[in-house]
Amino acid sequence: MTIWHIVFKSLRQHLLSTLVTALSIALAGGLLMSVWSVKEQAQATFTQVNGGFDAVLGARSSKLQLVLNAIFHMEASPANMAWDDYLEIKKNPNVELAVPIAMGDNYRGYRIVGTLPEFLQKTEYAPGRHFALHAPSRIFDATLREAVVGSFAAQKLRLKRGDTFHPYHGLTFDEKEEHAETYVVVGILEPSNTPADRVIWIPLEGVQKMGGHKVESVEELSAVLVKLKSPIAGRTLEQFYNKQGTRLTFAWPIGATMAELLNKISWFDKVLALVAYLVALVATGSILASIYNSMNERRREIAILRALGAHRGTVFGTIVLEAATIAAVGMLIGFGFYFGIMSIVGEIVRAQTGVVLDPFAWNPVLAWAPAGMIVLSALAGIVPAFKAYRTDVAEHLLPIS
Amino acid sequence: MPLLEIEQLKKSYALPGGARHTVIDVPWLTINEKSQVALRGESGSGKTTLLNLIAGILKPDEGRVVVDGQEMSALSEPGRDRLRATTIGYIFQTFNLLQGYTCLENVMLGMSFGPGVDKPFAETLLRRVGLGDRLHHRPRQLSTGQQQRVAVARALANRPKLVLADEPTGNLDHNNAREALALIRETCKENGAALLLVSHDREVLGQFKMVFDLARINKALSKETSEESQEAPLP
């Protein structure tokens, strides 16, 4: 019969309030860990995702709009650029790879992007990793109406090799805007956990010559993805396009552009974190209220323990330990909430951006949040523990009249 | 050899007006090892207060309480807790069993703050009081008489030298009261513990050879100097 046994008995005796309080801790802890983890993972991921390129060249606009449009396939294309501009940067001795992309169509909300086969062949989207296809898929023929579908888009649209579809005009789905051209799916990409997973890739000419598009589209592009031989060369190109020129924008480096965006919305992270902290504080307050309210009915029990020889300190420690145990149980359940919230948020982020958040990724918050909640709860337990400490033994041992 | 010695013991409580009301003023009381003594006291005579002073639950205003050679009244509160946990067993009128614990756990709880848990001994005690088949029952699953038996087993769990019993039969019917009293006396004798029992029940008091009248030894009640402890004939 140890102090743990007494704590366990007490928690079991007040099972309902124990469970309700533990659940409030679980929700608060799960929320706190999720907010923190999403914030840090999103910051790390969005500033690291560059699709394997160092820069984006596009029509005159903001760098951020270019990056969101060409790398994350989120924003609308600011304007088109000329084919000759692509040829020019491709010949630049500092450029290792330049891949043109053209946009303007979708299939049931998933963006169709026209590009050259070399995008799928040569792009190293992460160090040492190239796009791979599900066997027996193949890359589209640049001269035919064929498509390679990103893994996430294929899963959501239930497209498989051999399926056909008609593109829809515009970047948002409208049933009335169906194109007459029929495309055949010849390949499905293996998951790359990049925005490319949400895209249907077709030959560049397919977008340029799609029925209903402007005639000049044939000679136009949405952007050019640029991989430099040396990242430092970007400064020269930035100088050339952004400072001296007036027609085009060279968004370099991609990570810094995204970091700039995240900095602008960092206040939102702070608000979310503050809300999570407040929820955690309220939850630990509920431990205080729950145990404190039960103290009146438990004073006789405490008096009996004292009459049997328990020290005041033992009684005090038991109550503090009880509060800490409720928090520990709550945080164990909280990990369930954490994985649940992370899975839902991860799915939403993946659907919107193609970026994958890993619910099982280690983050220091998974250690300090539970430890913090347990310590905070133990501190909250001091108030009822003090009440228990001061219990008048003789008075509470008297027969109840 | 004296197990319990009380000298010039005084305890008073503050009244709302600031004055103090003396409830215990016992000049002298001695109880020997392994003896069985009854203390006769009516309601309000301070008998529970006296037992709480002996057990170290209350601290006296003046005087000495010496239990097993240790001056309880001079010890710090943790010291009194320790002495109580190792030397004294307490049986209450309302049993004071913990409802969330089984019979066995209630008895083991009586050991845990003292010499340490000895589960086989706890089971032996419960079998001795006739509850061998109720080890894992909770108090509310037992009759009143059975609950008192658990309380008896718990009071003996820490192998005490002194058992204090405060109106232990007050909540029992006639038959159960007689059985409980016999059980308390027998088990104390078997375990070598002295017994100090307070009651106002003549039948209970009639079972004891040595009975003190609290009205005589507590000057706070009688306003008279108590005489030396004596075997008082029952009225």
PDB file of N, CA, C and O in Angstrom, chain A residues 45-58 62-78 99 101 103 111 113 119 123-125 131 192-199 201 222-227 251-258 350 352-355:
ATOM      1  N   THR A  45       8.777  23.200 -43.769  1.00  0.00           N
ATOM      2  CA  THR A  45       8.459  22.586 -45.061  1.00  0.00           C
ATOM      3  C   THR A  45       8.309  23.640 -46.157  1.00  0.00           C
ATOM      4  O   THR A  45       8.883  23.508 -47.233  1.00  0.00           O
ATOM      5  N   PHE A  46       7.538  24.692 -45.865  1.00  0.00           N
ATOM      6  CA  PHE A  46       7.265  25.670 -46.919  1.00  0.00           C
ATOM      7  C   PHE A  46       8.513  26.453 -47.328  1.00  0.00           C
ATOM      8  O   PHE A  46       8.595  26.934 -48.443  1.00  0.00           O
ATOM      9  N   THR A  47       9.460  26.581 -46.400  1.00  0.00           N
ATOM     10  CA  THR A  47      10.682  27.299 -46.792  1.00  0.00           C
ATOM     11  C   THR A  47      11.693  26.355 -47.444  1.00  0.00           C
ATOM     12  O   THR A  47      12.667  26.805 -48.015  1.00  0.00           O
ATOM     13  N   GLN A  48      11.444  25.056 -47.310  1.00  0.00           N
ATOM     14  CA  GLN A  48      12.377  24.100 -47.923  1.00  0.00           C
ATOM     15  C   GLN A  48      11.884  23.585 -49.269  1.00  0.00           C
ATOM     16  O   GLN A  48      12.666  23.154 -50.112  1.00  0.00           O
ATOM     17  N   VAL A  49      10.541  23.591 -49.443  1.00  0.00           N
ATOM     18  CA  VAL A  49      10.002  23.069 -50.709  1.00  0.00           C
ATOM     19  C   VAL A  49      10.326  24.048 -51.827  1.00  0.00           C
ATOM     20  O   VAL A  49       9.964  25.221 -51.763  1.00  0.00           O
ATOM     21  N   ASN A  50      11.041  23.565 -52.804  1.00  0.00           N
ATOM     22  CA  ASN A  50      11.305  24.410 -53.976  1.00  0.00           C
ATOM     23  C   ASN A  50      11.132  23.623 -55.264  1.00  0.00           C
ATOM     24  O   ASN A  50      11.433  24.118 -56.341  1.00  0.00           O
ATOM     25  N   GLY A  51      10.638  22.403 -55.110  1.00  0.00           N
ATOM     26  CA  GLY A  51      10.385  21.576 -56.302  1.00  0.00           C
ATOM     27  C   GLY A  51      11.652  21.196 -57.032  1.00  0.00           C
ATOM     28  O   GLY A  51      11.603  20.713 -58.159  1.00  0.00           O
ATOM     29  N   GLY A  52      12.786  21.426 -56.418  1.00  0.00           N
ATOM     30  CA  GLY A  52      14.045  21.078 -57.068  1.00  0.00           C
ATOM     31  C   GLY A  52      14.632  22.218 -57.876  1.00  0.00           C
ATOM     32  O   GLY A  52      15.593  22.024 -58.622  1.00  0.00           O
ATOM     33  N   PHE A  53      14.061  23.423 -57.725  1.00  0.00           N
ATOM     34  CA  PHE A  53      14.551  24.571 -58.507  1.00  0.00           C
ATOM     35  C   PHE A  53      15.007  25.684 -57.557  1.00  0.00           C
ATOM     36  O   PHE A  53      14.607  25.730 -56.402  1.00  0.00           O
ATOM     37  N   ASP A  54      15.842  26.560 -58.112  1.00  0.00           N
ATOM     38  CA  ASP A  54      16.368  27.660 -57.296  1.00  0.00           C
ATOM     39  C   ASP A  54      15.566  28.940 -57.489  1.00  0.00           C
ATOM     40  O   ASP A  54      15.559  29.814 -56.625  1.00  0.00           O
ATOM     41  N   ALA A  55      14.929  29.077 -58.656  1.00  0.00           N
ATOM     42  CA  ALA A  55      14.257  30.342 -58.954  1.00  0.00           C
ATOM     43  C   ALA A  55      13.117  30.124 -59.935  1.00  0.00           C
ATOM     44  O   ALA A  55      13.000  29.055 -60.556  1.00  0.00           O
ATOM     45  N   VAL A  56      12.287  31.142 -60.043  1.00  0.00           N
ATOM     46  CA  VAL A  56      11.184  31.125 -61.018  1.00  0.00           C
ATOM     47  C   VAL A  56      11.270  32.417 -61.821  1.00  0.00           C
ATOM     48  O   VAL A  56      11.427  33.504 -61.246  1.00  0.00           O
ATOM     49  N   LEU A  57      11.172  32.274 -63.119  1.00  0.00           N
ATOM     50  CA  LEU A  57      11.131  33.455 -63.980  1.00  0.00           C
ATOM     51  C   LEU A  57       9.720  33.564 -64.540  1.00  0.00           C
ATOM     52  O   LEU A  57       9.168  32.577 -65.056  1.00  0.00           O
ATOM     53  N   GLY A  58       9.141  34.745 -64.425  1.00  0.00           N
ATOM     54  CA  GLY A  58       7.786  34.917 -64.943  1.00  0.00           C
ATOM     55  C   GLY A  58       7.552  36.352 -65.346  1.00  0.00           C
ATOM     56  O   GLY A  58       8.458  37.201 -65.258  1.00  0.00           O
ATOM     57  N   SER A  62       4.756  40.131 -58.358  1.00  0.00           N
ATOM     58  CA  SER A  62       5.499  39.943 -57.105  1.00  0.00           C
ATOM     59  C   SER A  62       6.171  38.567 -57.131  1.00  0.00           C
ATOM     60  O   SER A  62       5.676  37.622 -57.758  1.00  0.00           O
ATOM     61  N   LYS A  63       7.294  38.504 -56.423  1.00  0.00           N
ATOM     62  CA  LYS A  63       8.017  37.228 -56.354  1.00  0.00           C
ATOM     63  C   LYS A  63       7.137  36.153 -55.708  1.00  0.00           C
ATOM     64  O   LYS A  63       7.137  34.996 -56.116  1.00  0.00           O
ATOM     65  N   LEU A  64       6.418  36.592 -54.684  1.00  0.00           N
ATOM     66  CA  LEU A  64       5.599  35.639 -53.940  1.00  0.00           C
ATOM     67  C   LEU A  64       4.530  35.022 -54.837  1.00  0.00           C
ATOM     68  O   LEU A  64       4.306  33.805 -54.821  1.00  0.00           O
ATOM     69  N   GLN A  65       3.890  35.874 -55.653  1.00  0.00           N
ATOM     70  CA  GLN A  65       2.844  35.359 -56.538  1.00  0.00           C
ATOM     71  C   GLN A  65       3.435  34.352 -57.524  1.00  0.00           C
ATOM     72  O   GLN A  65       2.828  33.318 -57.813  1.00  0.00           O
ATOM     73  N   LEU A  66       4.625  34.657 -58.013  1.00  0.00           N
ATOM     74  CA  LEU A  66       5.283  33.751 -58.959  1.00  0.00           C
ATOM     75  C   LEU A  66       5.573  32.394 -58.310  1.00  0.00           C
ATOM     76  O   LEU A  66       5.312  31.343 -58.896  1.00  0.00           O
ATOM     77  N   VAL A  67       6.131  32.459 -57.101  1.00  0.00           N
ATOM     78  CA  VAL A  67       6.501  31.216 -56.422  1.00  0.00           C
ATOM     79  C   VAL A  67       5.253  30.393 -56.085  1.00  0.00           C
ATOM     80  O   VAL A  67       5.206  29.180 -56.308  1.00  0.00           O
ATOM     81  N   LEU A  68       4.227  31.065 -55.556  1.00  0.00           N
ATOM     82  CA  LEU A  68       2.998  30.339 -55.208  1.00  0.00           C
ATOM     83  C   LEU A  68       2.383  29.706 -56.446  1.00  0.00           C
ATOM     84  O   LEU A  68       1.888  28.578 -56.416  1.00  0.00           O
ATOM     85  N   ASN A  69       2.426  30.413 -57.551  1.00  0.00           N
ATOM     86  CA  ASN A  69       1.814  29.914 -58.774  1.00  0.00           C
ATOM     87  C   ASN A  69       2.625  28.789 -59.401  1.00  0.00           C
ATOM     88  O   ASN A  69       2.084  27.738 -59.748  1.00  0.00           O
ATOM     89  N   ALA A  70       3.931  28.992 -59.536  1.00  0.00           N
ATOM     90  CA  ALA A  70       4.745  28.043 -60.298  1.00  0.00           C
ATOM     91  C   ALA A  70       5.226  26.858 -59.465  1.00  0.00           C
ATOM     92  O   ALA A  70       5.381  25.759 -59.985  1.00  0.00           O
ATOM     93  N   ILE A  71       5.460  27.065 -58.167  1.00  0.00           N
ATOM     94  CA  ILE A  71       5.976  25.979 -57.327  1.00  0.00           C
ATOM     95  C   ILE A  71       4.852  25.286 -56.556  1.00  0.00           C
ATOM     96  O   ILE A  71       4.772  24.065 -56.523  1.00  0.00           O
ATOM     97  N   PHE A  72       3.974  26.112 -55.942  1.00  0.00           N
ATOM     98  CA  PHE A  72       2.916  25.521 -55.111  1.00  0.00           C
ATOM     99  C   PHE A  72       1.594  25.350 -55.859  1.00  0.00           C
ATOM    100  O   PHE A  72       0.648  24.786 -55.337  1.00  0.00           O
ATOM    101  N   HIS A  73       1.525  25.869 -57.094  1.00  0.00           N
ATOM    102  CA  HIS A  73       0.317  25.747 -57.921  1.00  0.00           C
ATOM    103  C   HIS A  73      -0.905  26.243 -57.168  1.00  0.00           C
ATOM    104  O   HIS A  73      -1.938  25.579 -57.122  1.00  0.00           O
ATOM    105  N   MET A  74      -0.763  27.402 -56.540  1.00  0.00           N
ATOM    106  CA  MET A  74      -1.860  27.936 -55.737  1.00  0.00           C
ATOM    107  C   MET A  74      -2.461  29.201 -56.323  1.00  0.00           C
ATOM    108  O   MET A  74      -3.661  29.294 -56.490  1.00  0.00           O
ATOM    109  N   GLU A  75      -1.652  30.171 -56.575  1.00  0.00           N
ATOM    110  CA  GLU A  75      -2.162  31.469 -57.044  1.00  0.00           C
ATOM    111  C   GLU A  75      -2.411  31.431 -58.544  1.00  0.00           C
ATOM    112  O   GLU A  75      -1.913  30.558 -59.254  1.00  0.00           O
ATOM    113  N   ALA A  76      -3.160  32.426 -59.030  1.00  0.00           N
ATOM    114  CA  ALA A  76      -3.339  32.568 -60.472  1.00  0.00           C
ATOM    115  C   ALA A  76      -2.050  33.102 -61.086  1.00  0.00           C
ATOM    116  O   ALA A  76      -1.266  33.777 -60.420  1.00  0.00           O
ATOM    117  N   SER A  77      -1.855  32.786 -62.351  1.00  0.00           N
ATOM    118  CA  SER A  77      -0.662  33.268 -63.047  1.00  0.00           C
ATOM    119  C   SER A  77      -0.810  34.771 -63.273  1.00  0.00           C
ATOM    120  O   SER A  77      -1.854  35.240 -63.719  1.00  0.00           O
ATOM    121  N   PRO A  78       0.235  35.567 -62.915  1.00  0.00           N
ATOM    122  CA  PRO A  78       0.099  37.028 -63.044  1.00  0.00           C
ATOM    123  C   PRO A  78      -0.129  37.457 -64.500  1.00  0.00           C
ATOM    124  O   PRO A  78      -0.990  38.269 -64.775  1.00  0.00           O
ATOM    125  N   VAL A  99      12.947  24.866 -67.176  1.00  0.00           N
ATOM    126  CA  VAL A  99      11.775  24.115 -67.640  1.00  0.00           C
ATOM    127  C   VAL A  99      10.587  25.051 -67.744  1.00  0.00           C
ATOM    128  O   VAL A  99      10.190  25.684 -66.755  1.00  0.00           O
ATOM    129  N   ILE A 101       6.689  26.116 -68.045  1.00  0.00           N
ATOM    130  CA  ILE A 101       5.375  25.565 -67.667  1.00  0.00           C
ATOM    131  C   ILE A 101       4.284  26.521 -68.140  1.00  0.00           C
ATOM    132  O   ILE A 101       4.494  27.738 -68.220  1.00  0.00           O
ATOM    133  N   MET A 103      -0.034  27.149 -67.750  1.00  0.00           N
ATOM    134  CA  MET A 103      -1.231  26.773 -66.986  1.00  0.00           C
ATOM    135  C   MET A 103      -2.445  27.489 -67.535  1.00  0.00           C
ATOM    136  O   MET A 103      -2.328  28.402 -68.343  1.00  0.00           O
ATOM    137  N   ARG A 111      -5.262  21.202 -60.980  1.00  0.00           N
ATOM    138  CA  ARG A 111      -4.617  22.023 -61.994  1.00  0.00           C
ATOM    139  C   ARG A 111      -3.918  21.172 -63.066  1.00  0.00           C
ATOM    140  O   ARG A 111      -3.234  20.198 -62.736  1.00  0.00           O
ATOM    141  N   VAL A 113      -1.036  21.289 -65.809  1.00  0.00           N
ATOM    142  CA  VAL A 113       0.158  22.078 -66.123  1.00  0.00           C
ATOM    143  C   VAL A 113       0.860  21.463 -67.332  1.00  0.00           C
ATOM    144  O   VAL A 113       1.158  20.260 -67.341  1.00  0.00           O
ATOM    145  N   PHE A 119      10.985  17.832 -67.541  1.00  0.00           N
ATOM    146  CA  PHE A 119      10.618  18.192 -66.155  1.00  0.00           C
ATOM    147  C   PHE A 119      10.508  16.923 -65.315  1.00  0.00           C
ATOM    148  O   PHE A 119      11.006  16.862 -64.186  1.00  0.00           O
ATOM    149  N   THR A 123      14.156  16.602 -63.164  1.00  0.00           N
ATOM    150  CA  THR A 123      14.001  17.352 -61.913  1.00  0.00           C
ATOM    151  C   THR A 123      14.402  16.509 -60.705  1.00  0.00           C
ATOM    152  O   THR A 123      13.924  15.386 -60.538  1.00  0.00           O
ATOM    153  N   GLU A 124      15.281  17.079 -59.913  1.00  0.00           N
ATOM    154  CA  GLU A 124      15.664  16.430 -58.643  1.00  0.00           C
ATOM    155  C   GLU A 124      14.904  17.189 -57.557  1.00  0.00           C
ATOM    156  O   GLU A 124      15.393  18.197 -57.029  1.00  0.00           O
ATOM    157  N   TYR A 125      13.661  16.722 -57.256  1.00  0.00           N
ATOM    158  CA  TYR A 125      12.778  17.522 -56.398  1.00  0.00           C
ATOM    159  C   TYR A 125      13.248  17.590 -54.943  1.00  0.00           C
ATOM    160  O   TYR A 125      12.862  18.480 -54.191  1.00  0.00           O
ATOM    161  N   PHE A 131      11.473  12.204 -59.895  1.00  0.00           N
ATOM    162  CA  PHE A 131      10.107  11.695 -60.024  1.00  0.00           C
ATOM    163  C   PHE A 131      10.128  10.257 -60.524  1.00  0.00           C
ATOM    164  O   PHE A 131      10.887   9.915 -61.425  1.00  0.00           O
ATOM    165  N   SER A 192       5.593  12.155 -54.137  1.00  0.00           N
ATOM    166  CA  SER A 192       6.854  12.870 -53.914  1.00  0.00           C
ATOM    167  C   SER A 192       6.744  13.790 -52.692  1.00  0.00           C
ATOM    168  O   SER A 192       7.727  14.400 -52.282  1.00  0.00           O
ATOM    169  N   ASN A 193       5.511  13.879 -52.142  1.00  0.00           N
ATOM    170  CA  ASN A 193       5.250  14.785 -51.015  1.00  0.00           C
ATOM    171  C   ASN A 193       5.618  16.222 -51.349  1.00  0.00           C
ATOM    172  O   ASN A 193       6.099  16.969 -50.496  1.00  0.00           O
ATOM    173  N   THR A 194       5.406  16.588 -52.611  1.00  0.00           N
ATOM    174  CA  THR A 194       5.622  17.967 -53.055  1.00  0.00           C
ATOM    175  C   THR A 194       4.336  18.422 -53.754  1.00  0.00           C
ATOM    176  O   THR A 194       3.445  17.602 -54.040  1.00  0.00           O
ATOM    177  N   PRO A 195       4.242  19.697 -54.055  1.00  0.00           N
ATOM    178  CA  PRO A 195       3.031  20.174 -54.737  1.00  0.00           C
ATOM    179  C   PRO A 195       2.790  19.478 -56.078  1.00  0.00           C
ATOM    180  O   PRO A 195       1.655  19.481 -56.583  1.00  0.00           O
ATOM    181  N   ALA A 196       3.810  18.845 -56.653  1.00  0.00           N
ATOM    182  CA  ALA A 196       3.639  18.148 -57.939  1.00  0.00           C
ATOM    183  C   ALA A 196       2.626  17.017 -57.831  1.00  0.00           C
ATOM    184  O   ALA A 196       2.035  16.605 -58.839  1.00  0.00           O
ATOM    185  N   ASP A 197       2.395  16.516 -56.624  1.00  0.00           N
ATOM    186  CA  ASP A 197       1.449  15.415 -56.433  1.00  0.00           C
ATOM    187  C   ASP A 197       0.014  15.820 -56.743  1.00  0.00           C
ATOM    188  O   ASP A 197      -0.849  14.974 -56.979  1.00  0.00           O
ATOM    189  N   ARG A 198      -0.262  17.130 -56.702  1.00  0.00           N
ATOM    190  CA  ARG A 198      -1.645  17.607 -56.908  1.00  0.00           C
ATOM    191  C   ARG A 198      -1.908  18.033 -58.344  1.00  0.00           C
ATOM    192  O   ARG A 198      -2.952  18.603 -58.635  1.00  0.00           O
ATOM    193  N   VAL A 199      -0.960  17.780 -59.219  1.00  0.00           N
ATOM    194  CA  VAL A 199      -1.025  18.348 -60.570  1.00  0.00           C
ATOM    195  C   VAL A 199      -1.202  17.252 -61.616  1.00  0.00           C
ATOM    196  O   VAL A 199      -0.730  16.132 -61.449  1.00  0.00           O
ATOM    197  N   TRP A 201      -0.025  16.539 -65.254  1.00  0.00           N
ATOM    198  CA  TRP A 201       1.024  17.034 -66.152  1.00  0.00           C
ATOM    199  C   TRP A 201       0.722  16.589 -67.582  1.00  0.00           C
ATOM    200  O   TRP A 201       0.502  15.410 -67.831  1.00  0.00           O
ATOM    201  N   SER A 222       3.569  30.361 -68.828  1.00  0.00           N
ATOM    202  CA  SER A 222       3.199  30.966 -67.539  1.00  0.00           C
ATOM    203  C   SER A 222       4.441  31.327 -66.744  1.00  0.00           C
ATOM    204  O   SER A 222       4.492  32.361 -66.081  1.00  0.00           O
ATOM    205  N   ALA A 223       5.438  30.439 -66.768  1.00  0.00           N
ATOM    206  CA  ALA A 223       6.674  30.694 -66.013  1.00  0.00           C
ATOM    207  C   ALA A 223       7.756  29.726 -66.470  1.00  0.00           C
ATOM    208  O   ALA A 223       7.473  28.752 -67.185  1.00  0.00           O
ATOM    209  N   VAL A 224       8.954  29.986 -66.033  1.00  0.00           N
ATOM    210  CA  VAL A 224      10.067  29.063 -66.285  1.00  0.00           C
ATOM    211  C   VAL A 224      10.690  28.727 -64.925  1.00  0.00           C
ATOM    212  O   VAL A 224      11.021  29.631 -64.150  1.00  0.00           O
ATOM    213  N   LEU A 225      10.815  27.417 -64.671  1.00  0.00           N
ATOM    214  CA  LEU A 225      11.464  26.975 -63.436  1.00  0.00           C
ATOM    215  C   LEU A 225      12.954  26.864 -63.722  1.00  0.00           C
ATOM    216  O   LEU A 225      13.347  26.262 -64.733  1.00  0.00           O
ATOM    217  N   VAL A 226      13.753  27.443 -62.844  1.00  0.00           N
ATOM    218  CA  VAL A 226      15.178  27.563 -63.134  1.00  0.00           C
ATOM    219  C   VAL A 226      16.022  26.899 -62.054  1.00  0.00           C
ATOM    220  O   VAL A 226      15.841  27.175 -60.868  1.00  0.00           O
ATOM    221  N   LYS A 227      16.906  25.998 -62.519  1.00  0.00           N
ATOM    222  CA  LYS A 227      17.905  25.428 -61.596  1.00  0.00           C
ATOM    223  C   LYS A 227      19.261  25.973 -62.014  1.00  0.00           C
ATOM    224  O   LYS A 227      19.641  25.894 -63.185  1.00  0.00           O
ATOM    225  N   ALA A 251      12.208  35.378 -59.398  1.00  0.00           N
ATOM    226  CA  ALA A 251      11.998  35.110 -57.961  1.00  0.00           C
ATOM    227  C   ALA A 251      13.080  34.170 -57.458  1.00  0.00           C
ATOM    228  O   ALA A 251      13.082  32.978 -57.777  1.00  0.00           O
ATOM    229  N   TRP A 252      14.006  34.744 -56.689  1.00  0.00           N
ATOM    230  CA  TRP A 252      15.163  33.974 -56.184  1.00  0.00           C
ATOM    231  C   TRP A 252      15.579  34.544 -54.829  1.00  0.00           C
ATOM    232  O   TRP A 252      15.556  35.765 -54.672  1.00  0.00           O
ATOM    233  N   PRO A 253      15.970  33.752 -53.871  1.00  0.00           N
ATOM    234  CA  PRO A 253      15.775  32.291 -53.805  1.00  0.00           C
ATOM    235  C   PRO A 253      14.345  31.971 -53.357  1.00  0.00           C
ATOM    236  O   PRO A 253      13.719  32.762 -52.639  1.00  0.00           O
ATOM    237  N   ILE A 254      13.880  30.803 -53.744  1.00  0.00           N
ATOM    238  CA  ILE A 254      12.473  30.440 -53.488  1.00  0.00           C
ATOM    239  C   ILE A 254      12.183  30.359 -51.984  1.00  0.00           C
ATOM    240  O   ILE A 254      11.167  30.858 -51.504  1.00  0.00           O
ATOM    241  N   GLY A 255      13.100  29.736 -51.223  1.00  0.00           N
ATOM    242  CA  GLY A 255      12.891  29.568 -49.782  1.00  0.00           C
ATOM    243  C   GLY A 255      12.736  30.901 -49.070  1.00  0.00           C
ATOM    244  O   GLY A 255      11.878  31.066 -48.199  1.00  0.00           O
ATOM    245  N   ALA A 256      13.566  31.884 -49.487  1.00  0.00           N
ATOM    246  CA  ALA A 256      13.513  33.196 -48.832  1.00  0.00           C
ATOM    247  C   ALA A 256      12.186  33.887 -49.120  1.00  0.00           C
ATOM    248  O   ALA A 256      11.635  34.597 -48.265  1.00  0.00           O
ATOM    249  N   THR A 257      11.676  33.670 -50.340  1.00  0.00           N
ATOM    250  CA  THR A 257      10.385  34.277 -50.699  1.00  0.00           C
ATOM    251  C   THR A 257       9.276  33.718 -49.808  1.00  0.00           C
ATOM    252  O   THR A 257       8.418  34.458 -49.317  1.00  0.00           O
ATOM    253  N   MET A 258       9.325  32.392 -49.586  1.00  0.00           N
ATOM    254  CA  MET A 258       8.300  31.783 -48.728  1.00  0.00           C
ATOM    255  C   MET A 258       8.476  32.212 -47.270  1.00  0.00           C
ATOM    256  O   MET A 258       7.502  32.433 -46.555  1.00  0.00           O
ATOM    257  N   ARG A 350      -2.239  19.099 -47.276  1.00  0.00           N
ATOM    258  CA  ARG A 350      -1.824  18.340 -48.457  1.00  0.00           C
ATOM    259  C   ARG A 350      -2.774  18.601 -49.628  1.00  0.00           C
ATOM    260  O   ARG A 350      -2.351  18.782 -50.773  1.00  0.00           O
ATOM    261  N   GLN A 352      -4.546  21.251 -50.111  1.00  0.00           N
ATOM    262  CA  GLN A 352      -4.455  22.632 -50.574  1.00  0.00           C
ATOM    263  C   GLN A 352      -3.115  22.963 -51.211  1.00  0.00           C
ATOM    264  O   GLN A 352      -3.036  23.790 -52.111  1.00  0.00           O
ATOM    265  N   THR A 353      -2.050  22.326 -50.724  1.00  0.00           N
ATOM    266  CA  THR A 353      -0.712  22.726 -51.192  1.00  0.00           C
ATOM    267  C   THR A 353       0.124  21.579 -51.732  1.00  0.00           C
ATOM    268  O   THR A 353       1.127  21.818 -52.400  1.00  0.00           O
ATOM    269  N   GLY A 354      -0.259  20.339 -51.401  1.00  0.00           N
ATOM    270  CA  GLY A 354       0.551  19.208 -51.823  1.00  0.00           C
ATOM    271  C   GLY A 354       1.693  18.918 -50.858  1.00  0.00           C
ATOM    272  O   GLY A 354       2.366  17.901 -50.965  1.00  0.00           O
ATOM    273  N   VAL A 355       1.880  19.816 -49.906  1.00  0.00           N
ATOM    274  CA  VAL A 355       2.947  19.624 -48.921  1.00  0.00           C
ATOM    275  C   VAL A 355       2.440  18.685 -47.833  1.00  0.00           C
ATOM    276  O   VAL A 355       1.300  18.800 -47.380  1.00  0.00           O
TER     277      VAL A 355
END
